[in-house]
Coordinates of C-alpha atoms in Angstrom, one line a residue:
M1 CA 110.5 48.8 76.8
P2 CA 112.0 46.0 78.8
T3 CA 109.8 44.6 81.8
A4 CA 112.3 45.6 84.2
L5 CA 112.8 48.9 82.9
R6 CA 109.3 49.7 83.0
H7 CA 109.2 48.6 86.5
V8 CA 111.6 51.0 87.3
T9 CA 110.1 53.8 85.3
A10 CA 106.9 53.1 87.2
T11 CA 108.5 53.0 90.5
L12 CA 110.5 56.4 89.7
L13 CA 107.2 58.0 88.3
L14 CA 105.2 56.9 91.6
A15 CA 107.9 58.5 93.7
V16 CA 107.7 61.7 91.9
V17 CA 104.1 61.9 92.1
G18 CA 104.1 61.0 95.7
L19 CA 106.8 63.8 96.4
G20 CA 104.4 66.1 94.6
L21 CA 101.4 65.2 96.8
A22 CA 103.4 65.4 99.9
V23 CA 104.5 68.8 98.9
S24 CA 101.0 70.0 97.6
C25 CA 99.4 68.6 100.8
G26 CA 102.1 69.9 103.2
G27 CA 104.6 68.0 105.0
D28 CA 105.7 67.9 108.5
D29 CA 108.2 70.7 107.8
E30 CA 106.2 73.0 105.8
Q31 CA 104.7 76.0 107.5
P32 CA 101.1 76.7 107.6
T33 CA 99.3 79.4 106.3
L34 CA 98.3 81.6 109.3
V35 CA 94.5 83.1 109.1
F36 CA 93.9 86.0 111.0
S37 CA 90.5 87.0 112.1
D38 CA 89.9 90.4 110.2
L39 CA 87.3 92.1 112.8
N40 CA 85.6 95.1 111.1
W41 CA 86.9 97.9 113.3
T42 CA 90.1 99.9 112.6
S43 CA 92.4 98.9 115.6
A44 CA 92.0 95.3 115.0
Q45 CA 92.9 95.5 111.2
V46 CA 95.9 97.7 111.8
Q47 CA 97.3 95.2 114.4
N48 CA 96.4 92.5 111.9
R49 CA 98.5 94.3 109.0
I50 CA 101.4 94.9 111.4
A51 CA 101.5 91.2 112.7
Q52 CA 101.1 89.9 109.0
Y53 CA 103.9 91.7 107.9
I54 CA 106.1 90.5 110.6
V55 CA 104.7 86.9 110.1
E56 CA 105.6 87.0 106.5
M57 CA 108.5 89.0 106.1
G58 CA 110.4 88.3 109.3
Y59 CA 109.4 84.4 109.4
G60 CA 108.3 83.2 106.2
Y61 CA 104.9 82.3 106.8
E62 CA 102.0 83.0 104.3
T63 CA 99.1 84.7 105.7
D64 CA 95.6 85.4 105.0
T65 CA 92.4 87.2 106.5
V66 CA 88.6 86.3 107.1
F67 CA 86.6 89.7 107.3
G68 CA 83.8 89.5 109.7
S69 CA 82.1 90.5 113.1
T70 CA 82.8 89.3 116.5
L71 CA 80.5 86.7 117.3
P72 CA 81.2 84.7 113.7
L73 CA 84.7 85.2 113.9
F74 CA 85.2 84.0 117.5
Q75 CA 83.2 80.6 116.6
G76 CA 85.5 80.5 113.4
L77 CA 88.6 80.6 115.9
R78 CA 87.1 78.0 118.1
N79 CA 86.6 75.8 115.0
G80 CA 90.0 76.5 113.5
D81 CA 88.8 78.5 110.6
T82 CA 91.0 81.2 111.7
D83 CA 94.3 81.2 113.6
I84 CA 94.7 84.3 115.2
T85 CA 92.7 87.0 116.7
M86 CA 94.4 90.1 117.5
E87 CA 91.7 91.7 119.8
I88 CA 89.4 89.6 122.2
W89 CA 87.4 91.9 124.2
L90 CA 86.3 91.1 127.7
P91 CA 83.6 91.6 129.1
N92 CA 82.0 91.9 125.8
Q93 CA 82.6 88.0 125.0
D94 CA 82.2 86.9 128.7
A95 CA 79.3 84.8 127.4
A96 CA 81.5 82.8 125.1
W97 CA 85.2 83.2 126.0
P98 CA 85.2 80.9 129.2
A99 CA 83.8 78.1 127.9
A100 CA 86.0 78.1 125.0
E101 CA 89.1 78.6 127.1
A102 CA 87.8 75.7 129.5
A103 CA 87.3 73.4 126.6
G104 CA 90.9 74.0 125.2
E105 CA 89.5 75.4 121.9
V106 CA 91.5 78.9 122.2
V107 CA 94.6 80.1 123.8
R108 CA 95.1 83.2 125.5
L109 CA 98.5 85.0 124.8
G110 CA 99.8 88.3 125.5
P111 CA 97.6 91.6 125.8
S112 CA 96.6 93.7 123.1
L113 CA 96.2 97.7 123.4
G114 CA 95.8 97.3 127.0
R115 CA 92.6 98.2 129.0
D116 CA 90.2 100.4 127.0
W117 CA 87.3 102.2 128.3
Q118 CA 83.7 101.9 126.2
S119 CA 79.9 103.3 126.9
A120 CA 77.0 103.4 125.0
F121 CA 76.1 107.1 126.2
V122 CA 78.8 109.2 124.6
I123 CA 78.3 112.8 123.4
P124 CA 80.6 115.5 121.6
A125 CA 82.2 118.0 124.1
Y126 CA 80.7 121.0 122.2
M127 CA 77.1 119.5 123.4
Q128 CA 78.1 119.4 127.2
E129 CA 79.3 123.0 126.6
Q130 CA 76.3 124.1 125.3
Y131 CA 74.2 122.2 127.8
P132 CA 76.1 121.9 131.0
D133 CA 73.2 120.3 133.0
L134 CA 73.4 117.2 130.4
D135 CA 76.0 115.2 132.1
S136 CA 74.0 111.8 133.4
I137 CA 72.2 109.2 131.8
E138 CA 69.2 110.0 133.8
D139 CA 69.1 113.2 132.3
L140 CA 67.9 111.4 129.1
K141 CA 64.6 111.1 130.6
E142 CA 64.1 114.4 130.7
E143 CA 61.9 115.9 127.7
R144 CA 64.1 118.9 127.2
F145 CA 67.2 116.7 126.9
K146 CA 65.4 113.8 124.9
Q147 CA 64.2 116.4 122.3
I148 CA 67.8 117.4 121.5
F149 CA 68.7 114.2 120.0
A150 CA 65.2 113.3 118.7
T151 CA 64.7 113.3 114.8
A152 CA 61.8 112.6 112.6
E153 CA 62.2 109.2 112.7
T154 CA 62.4 108.4 116.4
G155 CA 58.9 109.3 117.4
G156 CA 60.0 111.7 120.0
K157 CA 62.6 109.4 121.6
A158 CA 66.4 110.3 121.6
R159 CA 68.3 108.9 118.7
L160 CA 71.1 106.6 120.3
V161 CA 73.5 105.1 117.7
S162 CA 74.6 101.7 119.5
C163 CA 76.7 98.9 119.0
T164 CA 77.3 97.3 115.6
I165 CA 75.0 94.6 114.4
G166 CA 77.2 91.1 115.3
W167 CA 79.2 92.6 118.0
G168 CA 79.2 91.3 121.3
C169 CA 78.2 94.8 122.7
E170 CA 75.0 94.9 120.7
E171 CA 73.4 92.8 123.3
V172 CA 75.1 94.3 126.3
N173 CA 74.1 97.8 125.3
Y174 CA 70.3 97.0 124.9
A175 CA 70.5 95.5 128.4
Q176 CA 72.0 98.3 129.8
I177 CA 69.5 100.5 128.1
E178 CA 66.6 98.4 129.3
A179 CA 67.9 98.1 132.8
Y180 CA 68.1 102.1 133.2
G181 CA 64.6 102.4 132.1
L182 CA 65.5 104.2 129.0
L183 CA 63.6 102.1 126.5
D184 CA 60.5 104.7 126.6
H185 CA 63.2 107.3 126.1
V186 CA 65.8 106.3 123.5
E187 CA 65.3 104.7 119.9
I188 CA 68.2 102.4 119.6
I189 CA 70.0 102.5 116.2
N190 CA 72.2 99.6 115.1
P191 CA 75.0 100.3 112.4
G192 CA 75.7 97.7 110.0
D193 CA 79.2 97.9 110.6
G194 CA 81.9 99.9 112.4
A195 CA 82.6 102.3 109.4
A196 CA 79.0 103.0 109.6
L197 CA 79.3 103.9 113.1
N198 CA 82.1 106.0 112.9
A199 CA 80.5 108.0 109.6
D200 CA 77.6 108.7 111.7
L201 CA 79.4 110.4 114.4
Y202 CA 81.9 112.2 112.2
G203 CA 79.2 113.6 110.1
A204 CA 77.4 114.9 113.1
Y205 CA 80.6 116.4 114.8
Q206 CA 81.5 118.2 111.5
K207 CA 78.3 120.1 111.4
R208 CA 78.5 120.7 115.3
E209 CA 74.9 118.6 115.5
P210 CA 73.6 116.6 118.5
W211 CA 74.8 113.0 118.6
L212 CA 74.5 110.2 121.5
G213 CA 75.9 106.7 121.1
Y214 CA 78.4 104.2 121.5
Q215 CA 82.0 104.7 121.4
W216 CA 85.3 102.9 123.1
G217 CA 88.6 104.5 123.8
T218 CA 90.5 103.0 120.9
N219 CA 87.9 103.8 118.2
E220 CA 89.1 106.1 115.8
P221 CA 86.6 108.9 116.5
A222 CA 87.5 108.5 120.2
A223 CA 91.2 109.0 119.4
V224 CA 90.8 112.2 117.5
L225 CA 87.7 113.7 118.5
D226 CA 86.9 115.5 121.8
L227 CA 84.0 113.3 123.5
V228 CA 82.5 113.3 127.1
R229 CA 80.7 110.0 128.6
L230 CA 77.8 110.5 130.5
E231 CA 77.6 109.5 134.1
E232 CA 76.4 106.1 135.0
P233 CA 76.6 104.0 138.3
P234 CA 79.9 102.5 138.7
Y235 CA 80.5 99.0 137.4
S236 CA 80.3 96.0 140.0
D237 CA 80.5 92.3 139.3
E238 CA 77.2 91.8 141.0
C239 CA 75.5 94.7 138.7
W240 CA 77.1 92.9 135.7
E241 CA 76.1 89.6 136.4
T242 CA 72.6 90.4 137.2
T243 CA 70.7 93.7 135.7
K244 CA 73.9 95.5 134.1
A245 CA 72.3 98.8 135.3
C246 CA 75.9 100.1 135.6
A247 CA 78.9 101.3 133.6
Y248 CA 81.0 98.9 131.5
E249 CA 84.0 97.6 133.5
D250 CA 87.3 98.8 131.5
A251 CA 87.9 96.3 128.8
D252 CA 90.6 93.9 128.8
V253 CA 91.8 93.3 125.3
F254 CA 94.2 90.4 124.5
I255 CA 95.6 88.3 121.8
A256 CA 94.0 84.6 121.1
V257 CA 94.9 81.8 118.9
H258 CA 93.6 78.4 117.9
P259 CA 95.4 75.5 120.1
D260 CA 97.0 74.3 116.5
V261 CA 99.3 77.5 116.3
V262 CA 101.1 76.6 119.7
D263 CA 102.2 73.4 118.0
D264 CA 102.7 74.5 114.3
A265 CA 104.0 78.1 114.6
P266 CA 105.6 78.3 118.1
D267 CA 107.9 81.1 116.7
I268 CA 104.8 83.1 116.0
V269 CA 103.4 82.4 119.3
A270 CA 106.6 83.5 121.0
M271 CA 106.5 86.8 119.0
L272 CA 102.7 87.6 119.9
R273 CA 103.7 86.9 123.6
S274 CA 106.0 89.8 123.4
W275 CA 103.5 92.1 121.6
T276 CA 103.4 95.4 123.1
F277 CA 101.1 97.6 120.5
A278 CA 99.3 99.8 123.4
I279 CA 96.6 102.5 122.9
P280 CA 99.2 105.2 122.4
E281 CA 100.6 103.5 119.3
Y282 CA 97.3 103.1 117.8
E283 CA 96.3 106.6 118.6
A284 CA 99.2 107.8 116.6
V285 CA 98.1 105.5 113.6
A286 CA 94.5 106.9 113.8
K287 CA 95.7 110.5 113.7
W288 CA 97.9 109.7 110.8
L289 CA 95.0 108.1 108.8
V290 CA 92.9 111.2 109.7
D291 CA 95.7 113.6 108.5
N292 CA 96.2 111.4 105.4
E293 CA 92.7 111.1 104.0
H294 CA 93.8 109.0 101.2
A295 CA 95.7 106.6 102.8
N296 CA 94.2 103.2 104.0
I297 CA 94.9 100.8 106.7
N298 CA 97.8 98.9 104.8
D299 CA 99.5 102.5 104.4
G300 CA 99.0 103.0 108.3
A301 CA 100.6 99.7 109.1
L302 CA 103.7 100.3 106.9
W303 CA 104.0 104.0 108.3
W304 CA 104.1 102.7 111.8
L305 CA 106.4 99.9 111.0
N306 CA 108.9 102.2 109.4
G307 CA 108.8 104.6 112.4
N308 CA 108.7 102.3 115.1
E309 CA 111.6 99.7 114.7
A310 CA 112.7 100.3 118.2
I311 CA 109.1 98.8 119.5
W312 CA 108.7 95.8 116.9
S313 CA 112.1 94.9 116.9
T314 CA 111.6 93.7 120.7
W315 CA 109.0 91.1 119.8
V316 CA 111.3 89.4 117.1
T317 CA 114.4 87.3 116.7
A318 CA 117.6 89.0 115.5
E319 CA 117.1 87.2 112.1
A320 CA 113.5 88.1 111.8
A321 CA 114.3 91.8 112.6
D322 CA 116.9 91.9 109.6
A323 CA 114.4 90.4 107.3
I324 CA 111.8 92.9 108.4
R325 CA 114.1 95.7 108.0
T326 CA 115.3 94.7 104.6
A327 CA 111.7 94.1 103.4
L328 CA 110.6 97.6 104.5
A329 CA 113.3 99.2 102.8
D330 CA 112.7 97.4 99.4
G331 CA 108.9 98.2 99.6
E332 CA 107.7 94.8 99.9
I333 CA 103.9 94.3 100.7
P334 CA 102.8 90.7 102.2
S335 CA 100.7 88.6 100.0
G336 CA 97.9 88.0 102.7
W337 CA 97.1 91.6 103.1
P338 CA 93.7 92.4 101.9
E339 CA 94.1 94.8 98.7
S340 CA 91.0 97.2 99.8
S341 CA 91.9 97.8 103.6

């Protein structure tokens, strides 16, 4: 091969290789893969699946998920290991959120679900019907009520199924129980995940057995079962910032993203700022999942998307709405959805 031709060939080859590297490494115009914090409770995962569908089918981004609990996934959001968290709960994450926001490590977008109640002292309504005097946390100090919840493993104390290990409420609930003077009266059980917490309550409820523990308004059992919160002293800022010997304030639930998303995916940020998936919307999905026992969270998201175009279409552009509508009609499934959810 003549020298000049070899030079031209080499130059072309380098150009092709360079182009391939630019494509594989991501050029300025390439859309990033958006990674969702897949928090280990149902409402967050339902919202993730709906958002992933919209992001992939409507806007053409790829998505992925990282499964885990509150604290490690929030650190992942701060570090940029995940991009989008659909449920940040305050005051549960008060210890970490303000500092992260002040440091510019996270960006708060629109509301998620709305304000929601939570409590470590919930019983089934059938128990209060059976024991009408059992209506306050102070009643748990009485032997007659304590024994209702005691088991062979609790040494005479009431069994209290508290917050899941690794969630922000694990430490908060313990502080409340200690401040109320209940450590000598209740045995705290911390489930390994949200599914175990729910299964514990469902199992007791189906058998009409005593149950005492932690729930919140948008958790699946709270959406479909008849539950009662025991009375606590009302929330105040002073109480919460000192002893925590008072009820939770209703939680403020919102969407947050890593700052890079604001620059790299402004169309997705605009969509999430318009998000209006409220508690009644989630409760409808939760009830549908209970009524369809073989359905999974992915199925629930598809069911909601197919039946609620009037809601989700207000979040997106007209072009995105058309693309999502077509994808739903064709039965398309996002590549970033976990198969087992």
